[in-house]
PDB file of C-alpha atoms in Angstrom:
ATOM      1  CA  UNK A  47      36.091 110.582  79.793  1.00  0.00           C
ATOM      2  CA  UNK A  48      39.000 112.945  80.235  1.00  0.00           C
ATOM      3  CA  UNK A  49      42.634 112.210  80.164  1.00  0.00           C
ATOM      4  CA  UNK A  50      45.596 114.395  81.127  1.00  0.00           C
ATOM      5  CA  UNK A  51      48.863 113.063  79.596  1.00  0.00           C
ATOM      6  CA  UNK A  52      52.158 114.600  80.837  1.00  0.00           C
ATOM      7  CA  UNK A  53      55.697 114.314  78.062  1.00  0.00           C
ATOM      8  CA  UNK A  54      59.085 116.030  78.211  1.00  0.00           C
ATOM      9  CA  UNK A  55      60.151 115.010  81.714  1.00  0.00           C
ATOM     10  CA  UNK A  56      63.855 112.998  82.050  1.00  0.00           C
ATOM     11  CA  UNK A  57      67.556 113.680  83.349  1.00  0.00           C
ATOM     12  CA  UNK A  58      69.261 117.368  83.293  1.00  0.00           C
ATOM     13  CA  UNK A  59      72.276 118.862  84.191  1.00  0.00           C
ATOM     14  CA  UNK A  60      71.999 121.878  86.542  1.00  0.00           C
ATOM     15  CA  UNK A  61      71.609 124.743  84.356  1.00  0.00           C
ATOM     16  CA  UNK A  62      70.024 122.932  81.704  1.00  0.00           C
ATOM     17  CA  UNK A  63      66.399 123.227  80.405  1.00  0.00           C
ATOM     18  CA  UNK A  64      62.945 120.932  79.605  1.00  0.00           C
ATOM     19  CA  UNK A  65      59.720 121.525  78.245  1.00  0.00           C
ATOM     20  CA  UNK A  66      56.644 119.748  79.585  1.00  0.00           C
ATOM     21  CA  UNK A  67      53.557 118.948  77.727  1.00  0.00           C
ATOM     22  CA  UNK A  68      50.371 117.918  79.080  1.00  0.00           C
ATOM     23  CA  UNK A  69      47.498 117.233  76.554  1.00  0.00           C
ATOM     24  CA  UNK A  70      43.959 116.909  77.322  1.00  0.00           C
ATOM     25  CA  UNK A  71      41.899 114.509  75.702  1.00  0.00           C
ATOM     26  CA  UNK A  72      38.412 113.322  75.449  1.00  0.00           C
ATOM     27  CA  UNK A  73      34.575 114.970  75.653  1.00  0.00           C
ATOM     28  CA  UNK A  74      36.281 117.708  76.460  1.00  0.00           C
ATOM     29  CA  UNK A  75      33.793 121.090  76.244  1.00  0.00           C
ATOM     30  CA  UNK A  76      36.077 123.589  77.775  1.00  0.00           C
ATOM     31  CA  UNK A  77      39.028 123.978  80.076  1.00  0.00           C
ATOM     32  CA  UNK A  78      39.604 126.565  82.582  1.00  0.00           C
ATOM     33  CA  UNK A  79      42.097 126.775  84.901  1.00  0.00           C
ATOM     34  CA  UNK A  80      45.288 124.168  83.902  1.00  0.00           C
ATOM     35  CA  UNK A  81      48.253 124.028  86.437  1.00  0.00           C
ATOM     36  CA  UNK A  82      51.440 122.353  87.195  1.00  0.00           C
ATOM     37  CA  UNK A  83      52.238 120.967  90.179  1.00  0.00           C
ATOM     38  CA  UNK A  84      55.184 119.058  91.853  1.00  0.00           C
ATOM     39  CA  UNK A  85      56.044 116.735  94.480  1.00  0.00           C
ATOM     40  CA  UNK A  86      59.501 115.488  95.838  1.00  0.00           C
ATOM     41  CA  UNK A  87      60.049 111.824  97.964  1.00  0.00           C
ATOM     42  CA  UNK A  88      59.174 112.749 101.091  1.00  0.00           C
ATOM     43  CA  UNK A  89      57.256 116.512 100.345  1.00  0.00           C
ATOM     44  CA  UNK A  90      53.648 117.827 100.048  1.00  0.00           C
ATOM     45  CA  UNK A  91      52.983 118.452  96.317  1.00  0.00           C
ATOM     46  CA  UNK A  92      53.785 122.094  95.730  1.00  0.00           C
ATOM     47  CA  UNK A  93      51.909 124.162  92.990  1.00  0.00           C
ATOM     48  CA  UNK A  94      54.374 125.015  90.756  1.00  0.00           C
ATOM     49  CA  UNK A  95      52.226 127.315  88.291  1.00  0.00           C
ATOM     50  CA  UNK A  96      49.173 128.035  87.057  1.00  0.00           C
ATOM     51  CA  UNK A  97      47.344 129.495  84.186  1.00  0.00           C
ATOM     52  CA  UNK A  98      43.453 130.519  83.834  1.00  0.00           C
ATOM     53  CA  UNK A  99      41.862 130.881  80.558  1.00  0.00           C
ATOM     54  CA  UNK A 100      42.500 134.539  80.248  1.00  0.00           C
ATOM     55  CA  UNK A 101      45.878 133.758  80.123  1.00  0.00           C
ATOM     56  CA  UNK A 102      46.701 135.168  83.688  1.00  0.00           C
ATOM     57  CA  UNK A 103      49.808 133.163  85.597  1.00  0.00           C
ATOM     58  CA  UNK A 104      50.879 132.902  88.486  1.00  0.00           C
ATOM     59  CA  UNK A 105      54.175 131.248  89.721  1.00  0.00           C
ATOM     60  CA  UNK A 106      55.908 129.197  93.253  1.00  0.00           C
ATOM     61  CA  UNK A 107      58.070 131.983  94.742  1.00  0.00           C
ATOM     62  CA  UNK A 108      61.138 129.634  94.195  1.00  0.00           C
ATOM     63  CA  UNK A 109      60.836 129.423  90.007  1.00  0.00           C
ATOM     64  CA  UNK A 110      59.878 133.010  89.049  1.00  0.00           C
ATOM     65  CA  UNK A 111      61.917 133.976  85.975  1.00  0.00           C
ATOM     66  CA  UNK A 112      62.795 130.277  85.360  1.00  0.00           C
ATOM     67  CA  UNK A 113      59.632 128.631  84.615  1.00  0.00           C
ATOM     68  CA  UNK A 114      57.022 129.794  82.277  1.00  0.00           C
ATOM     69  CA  UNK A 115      53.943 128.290  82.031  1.00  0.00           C
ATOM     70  CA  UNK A 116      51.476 128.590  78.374  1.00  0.00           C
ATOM     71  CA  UNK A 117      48.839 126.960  76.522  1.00  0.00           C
ATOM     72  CA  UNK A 118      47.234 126.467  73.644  1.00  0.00           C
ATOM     73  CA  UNK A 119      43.804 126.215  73.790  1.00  0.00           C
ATOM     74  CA  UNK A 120      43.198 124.906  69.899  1.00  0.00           C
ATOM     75  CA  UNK A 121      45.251 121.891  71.257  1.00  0.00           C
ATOM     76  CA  UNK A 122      44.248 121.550  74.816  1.00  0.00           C
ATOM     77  CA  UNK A 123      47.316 121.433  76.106  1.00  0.00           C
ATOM     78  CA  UNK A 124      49.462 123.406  78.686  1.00  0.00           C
ATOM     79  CA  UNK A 125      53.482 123.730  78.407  1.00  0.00           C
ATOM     80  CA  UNK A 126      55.535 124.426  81.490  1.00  0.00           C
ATOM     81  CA  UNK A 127      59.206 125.691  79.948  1.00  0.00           C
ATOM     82  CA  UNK A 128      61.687 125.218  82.578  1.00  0.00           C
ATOM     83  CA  UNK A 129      65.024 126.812  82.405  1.00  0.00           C
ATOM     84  CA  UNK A 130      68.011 127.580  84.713  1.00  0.00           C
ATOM     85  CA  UNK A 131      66.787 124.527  86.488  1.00  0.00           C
ATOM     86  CA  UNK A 132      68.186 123.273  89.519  1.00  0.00           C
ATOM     87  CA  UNK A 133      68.435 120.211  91.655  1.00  0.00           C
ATOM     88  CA  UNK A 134      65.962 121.191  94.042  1.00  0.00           C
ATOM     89  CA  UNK A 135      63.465 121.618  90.964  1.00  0.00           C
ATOM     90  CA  UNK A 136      63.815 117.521  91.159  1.00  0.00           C
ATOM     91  CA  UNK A 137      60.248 115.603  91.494  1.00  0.00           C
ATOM     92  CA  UNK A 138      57.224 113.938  89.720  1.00  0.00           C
ATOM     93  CA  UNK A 139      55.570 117.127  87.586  1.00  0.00           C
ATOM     94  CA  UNK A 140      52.072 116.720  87.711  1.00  0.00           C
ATOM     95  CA  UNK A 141      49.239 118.445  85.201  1.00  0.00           C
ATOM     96  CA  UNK A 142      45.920 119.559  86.448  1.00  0.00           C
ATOM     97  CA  UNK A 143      42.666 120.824  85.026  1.00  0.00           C
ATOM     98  CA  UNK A 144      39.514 122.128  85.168  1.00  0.00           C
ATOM     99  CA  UNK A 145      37.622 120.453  82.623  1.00  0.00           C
ATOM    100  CA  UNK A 146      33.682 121.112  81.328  1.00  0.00           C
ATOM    101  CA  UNK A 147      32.930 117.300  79.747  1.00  0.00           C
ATOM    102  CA  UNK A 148      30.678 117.867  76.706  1.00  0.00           C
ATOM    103  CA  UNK A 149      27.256 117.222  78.538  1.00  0.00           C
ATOM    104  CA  UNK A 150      28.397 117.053  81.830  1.00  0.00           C
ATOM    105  CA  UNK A 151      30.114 119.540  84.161  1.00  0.00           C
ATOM    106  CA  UNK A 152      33.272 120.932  85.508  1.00  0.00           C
ATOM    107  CA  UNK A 153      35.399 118.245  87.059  1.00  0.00           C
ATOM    108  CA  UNK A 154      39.290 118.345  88.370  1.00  0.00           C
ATOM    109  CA  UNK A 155      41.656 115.622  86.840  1.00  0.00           C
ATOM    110  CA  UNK A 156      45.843 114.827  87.295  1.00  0.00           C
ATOM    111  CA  UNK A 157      47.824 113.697  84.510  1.00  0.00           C
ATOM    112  CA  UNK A 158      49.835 110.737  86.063  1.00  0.00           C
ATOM    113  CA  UNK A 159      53.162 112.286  86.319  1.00  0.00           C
ATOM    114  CA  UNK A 160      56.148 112.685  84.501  1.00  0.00           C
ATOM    115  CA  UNK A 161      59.950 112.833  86.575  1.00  0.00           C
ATOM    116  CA  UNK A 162      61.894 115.732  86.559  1.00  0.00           C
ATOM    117  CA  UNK A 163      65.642 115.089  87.551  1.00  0.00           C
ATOM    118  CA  UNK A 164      68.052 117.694  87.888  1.00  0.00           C
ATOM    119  CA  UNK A 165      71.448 116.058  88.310  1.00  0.00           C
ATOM    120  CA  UNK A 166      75.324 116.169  86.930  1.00  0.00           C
TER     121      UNK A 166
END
């Protein structure tokens, strides 16, 4: 009933920047904590930032002042702007969210990815 969809991912040079949208859809009721998380071939998946509804963030050690993470709750959607990026930022970007479906309760759901590749 609820669908995480992840955009803005591709190919940068080192340096360079991307923005990364992931819009909930469905029953949706209400959404609470939304997150971005990250995973490299051969790594754990890494949270990479997160945001609760208050608007409170928190950030992986390794992209503070780089990445900023926002939403906008009229669209149900949560942003992750990365700049200064770097190769080691390479890896599938993954949304999360906890989502309160109209008439049901709070589940957890993962958008299905979108790659991040820092390269020249």
């Amino acid at each position: 009933q609820v669908q995480l969809v992840e955009s803005g991912g591709g190919l940068v040079q080192p340096g360079g920047s991307l923005r990364l949208s992931c819009a909930a859809s469905g029953s949706i009721f209400a959404i609470y904590n939304m997150a971005w998380y990250r995973q490299a071939p051969g790594k754990q998946r890494e949270l990479v930032a997160r945001i609760i509804s208050g608007g409170s963030t928190n950030y992986l050690d390794s992209v503070k002042g780089r990445f900023t993470i926002s939403r906008d709750n009229a669209k149900n959607t949560v942003y992750l702007q990365m700049n200064s990026l770097k190769p080691e930022d390479t890896a599938v970007y993954y949304c999360n969210a906890d989502v309160r479906s109209k008439g049901s309760g709070t589940s957890n759901y993962w958008g299905q990815g979108t790659q991040v590749t820092v390269s020249s």
